[in-house]
Amino acid sequence: MKPPANATEKERLLWLEIDENKIPEHVAIIMDGNGRWAKKRGLSRIKGHKAGAKAIENALDSALHLGVKVITVYAFSTENWIRPEYEVSVLMTLLFQFLKLQKKKLMDKDIKLSIIGDRSKLPLFVNREIDRVLDETRENKSLIFNIALNYGGRADILNAVKNLIEAGIKPDDLNEKLFSSYLYTKDLPDPDLLIRTSGEIRVSNFLLWQIAYSELYFTDILWPDFDTIEMLKAILEYQKRERRFGGTGGI
Ligand code: FPP
């Protein structure tokens, strides 16, 4: 693939290796390691989250040039509320600031915001900003930037079941396609590639139904260090894999 004009020499070599006919449509990311990144530098965890927010901007730029259609980031899980109150409130403020600052950039880059998760527990000032950016970017087409907020894979499935029952769906009418249409991700394709940073090898309740056939990529790199080079390495690894979706040669 042709490298972007501002690519460094090292990035250029990787861009040239990318096969533009094998780009994942949806990349989901568990952005782990902000705290450890900060600790290694003698900084507060908050500084780690700030650096993590910057890394998101970078991931969006790489995704745009690659032609990825959806980027989903796990920003706040249903379990994250048990973190110290101060850290939760900083994460909410960071999210608010991020959205406020990114609004213009999302418009310039034709990126549409999307949110999955239970928004009812988020602070009002965050929800208001989310609504503004959702509204402003709703016609954008180049990339969907999907943020998982107060999201849990099990909660997603449970919520779908509750809504199916409430809608009076008969057991015989239920199938995988219909079930998927009750999940938070109803308008999105399933992830082709799931990336987790910071060396943890688990999926931590993220998109459980949706990653049934996703390629999983784990790296020791801490999220704030996940730059263009790391994104390109992940894509190249994905392109080396042979996807079978349960067809011949494996399960
Ligand atoms: C994991 O690091 C990261 C999170 C729980 C949240 C991710 C948040 C951001 C990248 C910043 C704000 C989000 C947006 C969308 C602007 P950790 O704290 O678990 O790190 P550790 O495991 O090293 O302690």
PDB file of C-alpha atoms and ligand atoms in Angstrom:
ATOM      1  CA  MET A   1       0.000   0.000   0.000  1.00  0.00           C
ATOM      2  CA  LYS A   2       1.170   3.513  -0.746  1.00  0.00           C
ATOM      3  CA  PRO A   3       2.480   5.159   2.449  1.00  0.00           C
ATOM      4  CA  PRO A   4       1.016   8.485   3.613  1.00  0.00           C
ATOM      5  CA  ALA A   5       3.134  11.539   2.713  1.00  0.00           C
ATOM      6  CA  ASN A   6       4.218  12.170   6.316  1.00  0.00           C
ATOM      7  CA  ALA A   7       5.370   8.582   7.029  1.00  0.00           C
ATOM      8  CA  THR A   8       8.808   8.060   8.598  1.00  0.00           C
ATOM      9  CA  GLU A   9      11.301   5.804   6.811  1.00  0.00           C
ATOM     10  CA  LYS A  10      10.575   2.887   9.157  1.00  0.00           C
ATOM     11  CA  GLU A  11       6.811   3.338   8.712  1.00  0.00           C
ATOM     12  CA  ARG A  12       7.198   3.569   4.904  1.00  0.00           C
ATOM     13  CA  LEU A  13       8.762   0.110   4.749  1.00  0.00           C
ATOM     14  CA  LEU A  14       5.837  -1.386   6.672  1.00  0.00           C
ATOM     15  CA  TRP A  15       3.202   0.497   4.663  1.00  0.00           C
ATOM     16  CA  LEU A  16       4.716  -0.918   1.469  1.00  0.00           C
ATOM     17  CA  GLU A  17       4.270  -4.451   2.858  1.00  0.00           C
ATOM     18  CA  ILE A  18       0.537  -3.986   3.524  1.00  0.00           C
ATOM     19  CA  ASP A  19      -1.754  -5.813   1.088  1.00  0.00           C
ATOM     20  CA  GLU A  20      -4.575  -3.384   0.325  1.00  0.00           C
ATOM     21  CA  ASN A  21      -6.862  -6.245  -0.690  1.00  0.00           C
ATOM     22  CA  LYS A  22      -6.760  -7.803   2.779  1.00  0.00           C
ATOM     23  CA  ILE A  23      -7.626  -4.948   5.095  1.00  0.00           C
ATOM     24  CA  PRO A  24      -9.768  -5.847   8.144  1.00  0.00           C
ATOM     25  CA  GLU A  25     -13.122  -4.076   7.957  1.00  0.00           C
ATOM     26  CA  HIS A  26     -13.510  -3.822  11.735  1.00  0.00           C
ATOM     27  CA  VAL A  27     -10.631  -3.594  14.239  1.00  0.00           C
ATOM     28  CA  ALA A  28     -11.499  -3.770  17.949  1.00  0.00           C
ATOM     29  CA  ILE A  29      -8.949  -2.729  20.559  1.00  0.00           C
ATOM     30  CA  ILE A  30      -8.578  -3.419  24.287  1.00  0.00           C
ATOM     31  CA  MET A  31      -6.393  -0.442  25.198  1.00  0.00           C
ATOM     32  CA  ASP A  32      -4.578  -1.819  28.212  1.00  0.00           C
ATOM     33  CA  GLY A  33      -1.491  -0.614  30.084  1.00  0.00           C
ATOM     34  CA  ASN A  34      -1.969   3.132  30.623  1.00  0.00           C
ATOM     35  CA  GLY A  35      -1.294   2.760  34.350  1.00  0.00           C
ATOM     36  CA  ARG A  36       1.870   0.699  33.876  1.00  0.00           C
ATOM     37  CA  TRP A  37       3.108   3.096  31.182  1.00  0.00           C
ATOM     38  CA  ALA A  38       2.805   5.974  33.661  1.00  0.00           C
ATOM     39  CA  LYS A  39       4.337   4.033  36.562  1.00  0.00           C
ATOM     40  CA  LYS A  40       7.409   3.169  34.477  1.00  0.00           C
ATOM     41  CA  ARG A  41       7.960   6.902  34.016  1.00  0.00           C
ATOM     42  CA  GLY A  42       7.215   7.897  37.603  1.00  0.00           C
ATOM     43  CA  LEU A  43       4.031   9.661  36.456  1.00  0.00           C
ATOM     44  CA  SER A  44       0.482   9.543  37.839  1.00  0.00           C
ATOM     45  CA  ARG A  45      -2.000   7.038  36.317  1.00  0.00           C
ATOM     46  CA  ILE A  46      -3.936  10.053  35.052  1.00  0.00           C
ATOM     47  CA  LYS A  47      -0.976  11.040  32.844  1.00  0.00           C
ATOM     48  CA  GLY A  48      -1.062   7.482  31.519  1.00  0.00           C
ATOM     49  CA  HIS A  49      -4.718   7.837  30.518  1.00  0.00           C
ATOM     50  CA  LYS A  50      -3.955  11.185  28.872  1.00  0.00           C
ATOM     51  CA  ALA A  51      -1.202   9.556  26.821  1.00  0.00           C
ATOM     52  CA  GLY A  52      -3.683   6.759  26.049  1.00  0.00           C
ATOM     53  CA  ALA A  53      -6.161   9.275  24.655  1.00  0.00           C
ATOM     54  CA  LYS A  54      -3.452  10.601  22.288  1.00  0.00           C
ATOM     55  CA  ALA A  55      -2.755   7.070  21.089  1.00  0.00           C
ATOM     56  CA  ILE A  56      -6.412   6.786  20.041  1.00  0.00           C
ATOM     57  CA  GLU A  57      -6.001   9.751  17.698  1.00  0.00           C
ATOM     58  CA  ASN A  58      -3.038   8.044  16.115  1.00  0.00           C
ATOM     59  CA  ALA A  59      -4.944   4.764  15.715  1.00  0.00           C
ATOM     60  CA  LEU A  60      -7.755   6.639  13.951  1.00  0.00           C
ATOM     61  CA  ASP A  61      -5.305   8.199  11.489  1.00  0.00           C
ATOM     62  CA  SER A  62      -3.715   4.839  10.676  1.00  0.00           C
ATOM     63  CA  ALA A  63      -7.154   3.245  10.291  1.00  0.00           C
ATOM     64  CA  LEU A  64      -8.255   5.978   7.891  1.00  0.00           C
ATOM     65  CA  HIS A  65      -5.242   5.539   5.646  1.00  0.00           C
ATOM     66  CA  LEU A  66      -5.557   1.741   5.761  1.00  0.00           C
ATOM     67  CA  GLY A  67      -9.201   1.892   4.740  1.00  0.00           C
ATOM     68  CA  VAL A  68     -10.449   0.162   7.902  1.00  0.00           C
ATOM     69  CA  LYS A  69     -14.176   0.889   8.189  1.00  0.00           C
ATOM     70  CA  VAL A  70     -14.762   0.533  11.953  1.00  0.00           C
ATOM     71  CA  ILE A  71     -12.465   1.011  14.956  1.00  0.00           C
ATOM     72  CA  THR A  72     -13.936  -0.010  18.324  1.00  0.00           C
ATOM     73  CA  VAL A  73     -12.054   0.945  21.485  1.00  0.00           C
ATOM     74  CA  TYR A  74     -12.786  -0.376  24.966  1.00  0.00           C
ATOM     75  CA  ALA A  75     -12.681   2.864  26.955  1.00  0.00           C
ATOM     76  CA  PHE A  76     -14.688   1.942  30.051  1.00  0.00           C
ATOM     77  CA  SER A  77     -16.007  -1.443  31.106  1.00  0.00           C
ATOM     78  CA  THR A  78     -18.979  -2.302  33.320  1.00  0.00           C
ATOM     79  CA  GLU A  79     -16.327  -3.370  35.866  1.00  0.00           C
ATOM     80  CA  ASN A  80     -14.302  -0.118  35.764  1.00  0.00           C
ATOM     81  CA  TRP A  81     -16.662   1.639  38.218  1.00  0.00           C
ATOM     82  CA  ILE A  82     -14.841  -0.137  41.081  1.00  0.00           C
ATOM     83  CA  ARG A  83     -11.697   1.933  40.390  1.00  0.00           C
ATOM     84  CA  PRO A  84     -11.025   4.773  42.856  1.00  0.00           C
ATOM     85  CA  GLU A  85     -13.671   7.481  42.500  1.00  0.00           C
ATOM     86  CA  TYR A  86     -11.055  10.036  41.507  1.00  0.00           C
ATOM     87  CA  GLU A  87      -9.767   7.881  38.631  1.00  0.00           C
ATOM     88  CA  VAL A  88     -13.313   7.248  37.367  1.00  0.00           C
ATOM     89  CA  SER A  89     -14.061  10.954  37.401  1.00  0.00           C
ATOM     90  CA  VAL A  90     -10.810  11.760  35.563  1.00  0.00           C
ATOM     91  CA  LEU A  91     -11.596   9.134  32.913  1.00  0.00           C
ATOM     92  CA  MET A  92     -15.038  10.717  32.411  1.00  0.00           C
ATOM     93  CA  THR A  93     -13.519  14.196  32.165  1.00  0.00           C
ATOM     94  CA  LEU A  94     -10.878  12.962  29.729  1.00  0.00           C
ATOM     95  CA  LEU A  95     -13.553  11.422  27.579  1.00  0.00           C
ATOM     96  CA  PHE A  96     -15.515  14.679  27.623  1.00  0.00           C
ATOM     97  CA  GLN A  97     -12.446  16.722  26.692  1.00  0.00           C
ATOM     98  CA  PHE A  98     -11.428  14.226  24.048  1.00  0.00           C
ATOM     99  CA  LEU A  99     -14.820  14.425  22.345  1.00  0.00           C
ATOM    100  CA  LYS A 100     -14.935  18.208  22.577  1.00  0.00           C
ATOM    101  CA  LEU A 101     -11.447  18.544  21.108  1.00  0.00           C
ATOM    102  CA  GLN A 102     -11.917  15.884  18.456  1.00  0.00           C
ATOM    103  CA  LYS A 103     -15.254  17.163  17.155  1.00  0.00           C
ATOM    104  CA  LYS A 104     -13.683  19.336  14.466  1.00  0.00           C
ATOM    105  CA  LYS A 105     -11.070  16.722  13.580  1.00  0.00           C
ATOM    106  CA  LEU A 106     -13.746  14.040  13.240  1.00  0.00           C
ATOM    107  CA  MET A 107     -15.618  16.340  10.842  1.00  0.00           C
ATOM    108  CA  ASP A 108     -12.460  17.181   8.840  1.00  0.00           C
ATOM    109  CA  LYS A 109     -11.573  13.507   8.564  1.00  0.00           C
ATOM    110  CA  ASP A 110     -15.141  12.347   7.803  1.00  0.00           C
ATOM    111  CA  ILE A 111     -15.241  10.090  10.897  1.00  0.00           C
ATOM    112  CA  LYS A 112     -18.568   9.109  12.452  1.00  0.00           C
ATOM    113  CA  LEU A 113     -18.830   8.587  16.209  1.00  0.00           C
ATOM    114  CA  SER A 114     -20.705   5.607  17.592  1.00  0.00           C
ATOM    115  CA  ILE A 115     -21.145   4.446  21.204  1.00  0.00           C
ATOM    116  CA  ILE A 116     -21.890   0.981  22.575  1.00  0.00           C
ATOM    117  CA  GLY A 117     -22.732   0.201  26.193  1.00  0.00           C
ATOM    118  CA  ASP A 118     -25.179   1.390  28.830  1.00  0.00           C
ATOM    119  CA  ARG A 119     -25.024   5.181  28.720  1.00  0.00           C
ATOM    120  CA  SER A 120     -27.590   5.648  31.477  1.00  0.00           C
ATOM    121  CA  LYS A 121     -24.942   5.592  34.229  1.00  0.00           C
ATOM    122  CA  LEU A 122     -22.618   8.117  32.565  1.00  0.00           C
ATOM    123  CA  PRO A 123     -22.511  11.665  33.947  1.00  0.00           C
ATOM    124  CA  LEU A 124     -24.863  14.121  32.269  1.00  0.00           C
ATOM    125  CA  PHE A 125     -22.062  16.376  30.960  1.00  0.00           C
ATOM    126  CA  VAL A 126     -20.506  13.387  29.181  1.00  0.00           C
ATOM    127  CA  ASN A 127     -23.830  12.229  27.723  1.00  0.00           C
ATOM    128  CA  ARG A 128     -24.607  15.732  26.453  1.00  0.00           C
ATOM    129  CA  GLU A 129     -21.260  15.961  24.654  1.00  0.00           C
ATOM    130  CA  ILE A 130     -21.709  12.459  23.225  1.00  0.00           C
ATOM    131  CA  ASP A 131     -25.118  13.461  21.842  1.00  0.00           C
ATOM    132  CA  ARG A 132     -23.637  16.594  20.265  1.00  0.00           C
ATOM    133  CA  VAL A 133     -20.831  14.688  18.539  1.00  0.00           C
ATOM    134  CA  LEU A 134     -23.103  11.801  17.499  1.00  0.00           C
ATOM    135  CA  ASP A 135     -25.429  14.310  15.930  1.00  0.00           C
ATOM    136  CA  GLU A 136     -22.730  16.335  14.214  1.00  0.00           C
ATOM    137  CA  THR A 137     -20.852  13.365  12.756  1.00  0.00           C
ATOM    138  CA  ARG A 138     -23.825  11.180  11.844  1.00  0.00           C
ATOM    139  CA  GLU A 139     -23.464  11.651   8.061  1.00  0.00           C
ATOM    140  CA  ASN A 140     -19.708  10.990   8.014  1.00  0.00           C
ATOM    141  CA  LYS A 141     -18.686   7.990   5.952  1.00  0.00           C
ATOM    142  CA  SER A 142     -14.941   7.291   5.896  1.00  0.00           C
ATOM    143  CA  LEU A 143     -14.610   5.560   9.265  1.00  0.00           C
ATOM    144  CA  ILE A 144     -16.787   4.674  12.254  1.00  0.00           C
ATOM    145  CA  PHE A 145     -15.117   5.437  15.584  1.00  0.00           C
ATOM    146  CA  ASN A 146     -16.998   3.249  18.028  1.00  0.00           C
ATOM    147  CA  ILE A 147     -16.343   3.765  21.743  1.00  0.00           C
ATOM    148  CA  ALA A 148     -17.370   1.088  24.247  1.00  0.00           C
ATOM    149  CA  LEU A 149     -18.505   2.893  27.398  1.00  0.00           C
ATOM    150  CA  ASN A 150     -19.898   1.175  30.453  1.00  0.00           C
ATOM    151  CA  TYR A 151     -19.791  -1.843  28.186  1.00  0.00           C
ATOM    152  CA  GLY A 152     -19.583  -5.530  29.077  1.00  0.00           C
ATOM    153  CA  GLY A 153     -20.001  -8.467  26.719  1.00  0.00           C
ATOM    154  CA  ARG A 154     -22.223 -10.369  29.131  1.00  0.00           C
ATOM    155  CA  ALA A 155     -24.318  -7.285  29.835  1.00  0.00           C
ATOM    156  CA  ASP A 156     -24.682  -6.812  26.055  1.00  0.00           C
ATOM    157  CA  ILE A 157     -25.999 -10.384  25.651  1.00  0.00           C
ATOM    158  CA  LEU A 158     -28.255 -10.146  28.710  1.00  0.00           C
ATOM    159  CA  ASN A 159     -29.678  -6.839  27.532  1.00  0.00           C
ATOM    160  CA  ALA A 160     -30.393  -8.379  24.110  1.00  0.00           C
ATOM    161  CA  VAL A 161     -32.205 -11.326  25.722  1.00  0.00           C
ATOM    162  CA  LYS A 162     -34.334  -8.988  27.852  1.00  0.00           C
ATOM    163  CA  ASN A 163     -35.285  -6.932  24.805  1.00  0.00           C
ATOM    164  CA  LEU A 164     -36.049 -10.040  22.737  1.00  0.00           C
ATOM    165  CA  ILE A 165     -38.389 -11.302  25.443  1.00  0.00           C
ATOM    166  CA  GLU A 166     -39.997  -7.913  25.751  1.00  0.00           C
ATOM    167  CA  ALA A 167     -40.506  -7.797  21.974  1.00  0.00           C
ATOM    168  CA  GLY A 168     -42.328 -11.148  22.215  1.00  0.00           C
ATOM    169  CA  ILE A 169     -39.951 -12.979  19.827  1.00  0.00           C
ATOM    170  CA  LYS A 170     -40.954 -16.653  19.630  1.00  0.00           C
ATOM    171  CA  PRO A 171     -38.168 -19.238  20.224  1.00  0.00           C
ATOM    172  CA  ASP A 172     -38.674 -20.738  16.744  1.00  0.00           C
ATOM    173  CA  ASP A 173     -38.202 -17.342  15.106  1.00  0.00           C
ATOM    174  CA  LEU A 174     -34.906 -16.678  16.857  1.00  0.00           C
ATOM    175  CA  ASN A 175     -31.679 -17.137  14.916  1.00  0.00           C
ATOM    176  CA  GLU A 176     -28.146 -15.704  15.080  1.00  0.00           C
ATOM    177  CA  LYS A 177     -28.907 -12.859  12.678  1.00  0.00           C
ATOM    178  CA  LEU A 178     -31.970 -11.746  14.637  1.00  0.00           C
ATOM    179  CA  PHE A 179     -30.110 -12.086  17.934  1.00  0.00           C
ATOM    180  CA  SER A 180     -27.242  -9.922  16.607  1.00  0.00           C
ATOM    181  CA  SER A 181     -29.735  -7.222  15.729  1.00  0.00           C
ATOM    182  CA  TYR A 182     -30.541  -6.875  19.452  1.00  0.00           C
ATOM    183  CA  LEU A 183     -26.926  -6.296  20.490  1.00  0.00           C
ATOM    184  CA  TYR A 184     -25.380  -2.834  20.949  1.00  0.00           C
ATOM    185  CA  THR A 185     -23.352  -3.538  17.800  1.00  0.00           C
ATOM    186  CA  LYS A 186     -26.438  -4.107  15.646  1.00  0.00           C
ATOM    187  CA  ASP A 187     -25.324  -1.682  12.936  1.00  0.00           C
ATOM    188  CA  LEU A 188     -21.705  -2.857  12.812  1.00  0.00           C
ATOM    189  CA  PRO A 189     -19.969  -5.843  11.223  1.00  0.00           C
ATOM    190  CA  ASP A 190     -18.269  -8.284  13.636  1.00  0.00           C
ATOM    191  CA  PRO A 191     -14.603  -7.456  14.336  1.00  0.00           C
ATOM    192  CA  ASP A 192     -12.139  -9.128  11.970  1.00  0.00           C
ATOM    193  CA  LEU A 193      -9.256  -8.356  14.282  1.00  0.00           C
ATOM    194  CA  LEU A 194      -9.133  -7.895  18.061  1.00  0.00           C
ATOM    195  CA  ILE A 195      -5.991  -6.251  19.442  1.00  0.00           C
ATOM    196  CA  ARG A 196      -5.049  -6.266  23.123  1.00  0.00           C
ATOM    197  CA  THR A 197      -2.023  -4.359  24.351  1.00  0.00           C
ATOM    198  CA  SER A 198       0.141  -4.688  27.476  1.00  0.00           C
ATOM    199  CA  GLY A 199       0.786  -8.436  27.477  1.00  0.00           C
ATOM    200  CA  GLU A 200      -2.476  -9.634  29.054  1.00  0.00           C
ATOM    201  CA  ILE A 201      -3.841 -12.638  27.157  1.00  0.00           C
ATOM    202  CA  ARG A 202      -7.565 -12.479  27.813  1.00  0.00           C
ATOM    203  CA  VAL A 203     -10.678 -10.878  26.354  1.00  0.00           C
ATOM    204  CA  SER A 204     -12.017  -9.367  29.609  1.00  0.00           C
ATOM    205  CA  ASN A 205     -15.731  -9.422  28.780  1.00  0.00           C
ATOM    206  CA  PHE A 206     -15.319  -7.469  25.521  1.00  0.00           C
ATOM    207  CA  LEU A 207     -17.643  -8.163  22.551  1.00  0.00           C
ATOM    208  CA  LEU A 208     -18.068 -11.822  23.534  1.00  0.00           C
ATOM    209  CA  TRP A 209     -20.662 -12.750  20.912  1.00  0.00           C
ATOM    210  CA  GLN A 210     -19.109 -10.624  18.196  1.00  0.00           C
ATOM    211  CA  ILE A 211     -15.530 -12.009  18.340  1.00  0.00           C
ATOM    212  CA  ALA A 212     -16.573 -15.620  17.608  1.00  0.00           C
ATOM    213  CA  TYR A 213     -14.421 -15.664  14.452  1.00  0.00           C
ATOM    214  CA  SER A 214     -12.124 -12.674  15.022  1.00  0.00           C
ATOM    215  CA  GLU A 215      -8.375 -13.015  14.732  1.00  0.00           C
ATOM    216  CA  LEU A 216      -6.813 -12.242  18.124  1.00  0.00           C
ATOM    217  CA  TYR A 217      -3.591 -10.241  18.366  1.00  0.00           C
ATOM    218  CA  PHE A 218      -1.797  -9.751  21.675  1.00  0.00           C
ATOM    219  CA  THR A 219       1.217  -7.489  22.090  1.00  0.00           C
ATOM    220  CA  ASP A 220       3.383  -6.533  25.079  1.00  0.00           C
ATOM    221  CA  ILE A 221       3.386  -2.880  23.955  1.00  0.00           C
ATOM    222  CA  LEU A 222       1.571  -0.650  26.475  1.00  0.00           C
ATOM    223  CA  TRP A 223      -1.360   1.239  24.961  1.00  0.00           C
ATOM    224  CA  PRO A 224       0.202   4.769  25.013  1.00  0.00           C
ATOM    225  CA  ASP A 225       3.135   3.339  23.002  1.00  0.00           C
ATOM    226  CA  PHE A 226       0.849   1.773  20.391  1.00  0.00           C
ATOM    227  CA  ASP A 227       1.874   3.956  17.454  1.00  0.00           C
ATOM    228  CA  THR A 228       1.568   3.647  13.660  1.00  0.00           C
ATOM    229  CA  ILE A 229       4.355   1.076  13.526  1.00  0.00           C
ATOM    230  CA  GLU A 230       2.578  -1.121  16.075  1.00  0.00           C
ATOM    231  CA  MET A 231      -0.723  -0.806  14.217  1.00  0.00           C
ATOM    232  CA  LEU A 232       0.950  -1.794  10.946  1.00  0.00           C
ATOM    233  CA  LYS A 233       2.614  -4.792  12.634  1.00  0.00           C
ATOM    234  CA  ALA A 234      -0.809  -5.937  13.883  1.00  0.00           C
ATOM    235  CA  ILE A 235      -2.324  -5.575  10.409  1.00  0.00           C
ATOM    236  CA  LEU A 236       0.575  -7.456   8.801  1.00  0.00           C
ATOM    237  CA  GLU A 237       0.163 -10.297  11.298  1.00  0.00           C
ATOM    238  CA  TYR A 238      -3.571 -10.366  10.509  1.00  0.00           C
ATOM    239  CA  GLN A 239      -2.806 -10.534   6.786  1.00  0.00           C
ATOM    240  CA  LYS A 240      -0.591 -13.588   7.349  1.00  0.00           C
ATOM    241  CA  ARG A 241      -3.409 -15.528   8.977  1.00  0.00           C
ATOM    242  CA  GLU A 242      -5.706 -17.764   7.001  1.00  0.00           C
ATOM    243  CA  ARG A 243      -9.309 -17.234   8.041  1.00  0.00           C
ATOM    244  CA  ARG A 244     -11.603 -20.225   7.722  1.00  0.00           C
ATOM    245  CA  PHE A 245     -14.752 -19.277   9.659  1.00  0.00           C
ATOM    246  CA  GLY A 246     -15.190 -22.912  10.689  1.00  0.00           C
ATOM    247  CA  GLY A 247     -14.545 -24.266   7.162  1.00  0.00           C
ATOM    248  CA  THR A 248     -12.071 -27.005   6.260  1.00  0.00           C
ATOM    249  CA  GLY A 249      -8.754 -27.486   8.028  1.00  0.00           C
ATOM    250  CA  GLY A 250      -9.768 -26.713  11.594  1.00  0.00           C
ATOM    251  CA  ILE A 251     -12.665 -25.852  13.803  1.00  0.00           C
TER     252      ILE A 251
HETATM  253  C1  FPP B   1      -6.426   0.519  30.611  1.00  0.00           C
HETATM  254  O1  FPP B   1      -5.299   0.960  31.290  1.00  0.00           O
HETATM  255  C2  FPP B   1      -7.202   1.600  30.059  1.00  0.00           C
HETATM  256  C3  FPP B   1      -8.462   1.974  30.463  1.00  0.00           C
HETATM  257  C4  FPP B   1      -9.207   1.331  31.537  1.00  0.00           C
HETATM  258  C5  FPP B   1      -9.197   3.052  29.859  1.00  0.00           C
HETATM  259  C6  FPP B   1      -8.754   3.537  28.520  1.00  0.00           C
HETATM  260  C7  FPP B   1      -8.883   5.001  28.519  1.00  0.00           C
HETATM  261  C8  FPP B   1      -8.210   5.853  27.704  1.00  0.00           C
HETATM  262  C9  FPP B   1      -7.310   5.397  26.628  1.00  0.00           C
HETATM  263  C10 FPP B   1      -8.318   7.326  27.887  1.00  0.00           C
HETATM  264  C11 FPP B   1      -9.649   7.949  27.812  1.00  0.00           C
HETATM  265  C12 FPP B   1     -10.554   7.407  26.778  1.00  0.00           C
HETATM  266  C13 FPP B   1     -11.002   8.082  25.710  1.00  0.00           C
HETATM  267  C14 FPP B   1     -11.972   7.421  24.749  1.00  0.00           C
HETATM  268  C15 FPP B   1     -10.577   9.428  25.419  1.00  0.00           C
HETATM  269  P1  FPP B   1      -5.145   0.547  32.806  1.00  0.00           P
HETATM  270  O2  FPP B   1      -5.497   1.720  33.639  1.00  0.00           O
HETATM  271  O3  FPP B   1      -5.931  -0.693  33.079  1.00  0.00           O
HETATM  272  O4  FPP B   1      -3.600   0.254  32.846  1.00  0.00           O
HETATM  273  P2  FPP B   1      -2.854  -0.747  33.810  1.00  0.00           P
HETATM  274  O5  FPP B   1      -3.438  -2.113  33.560  1.00  0.00           O
HETATM  275  O6  FPP B   1      -1.440  -0.634  33.366  1.00  0.00           O
HETATM  276  O7  FPP B   1      -3.078  -0.249  35.210  1.00  0.00           O
END
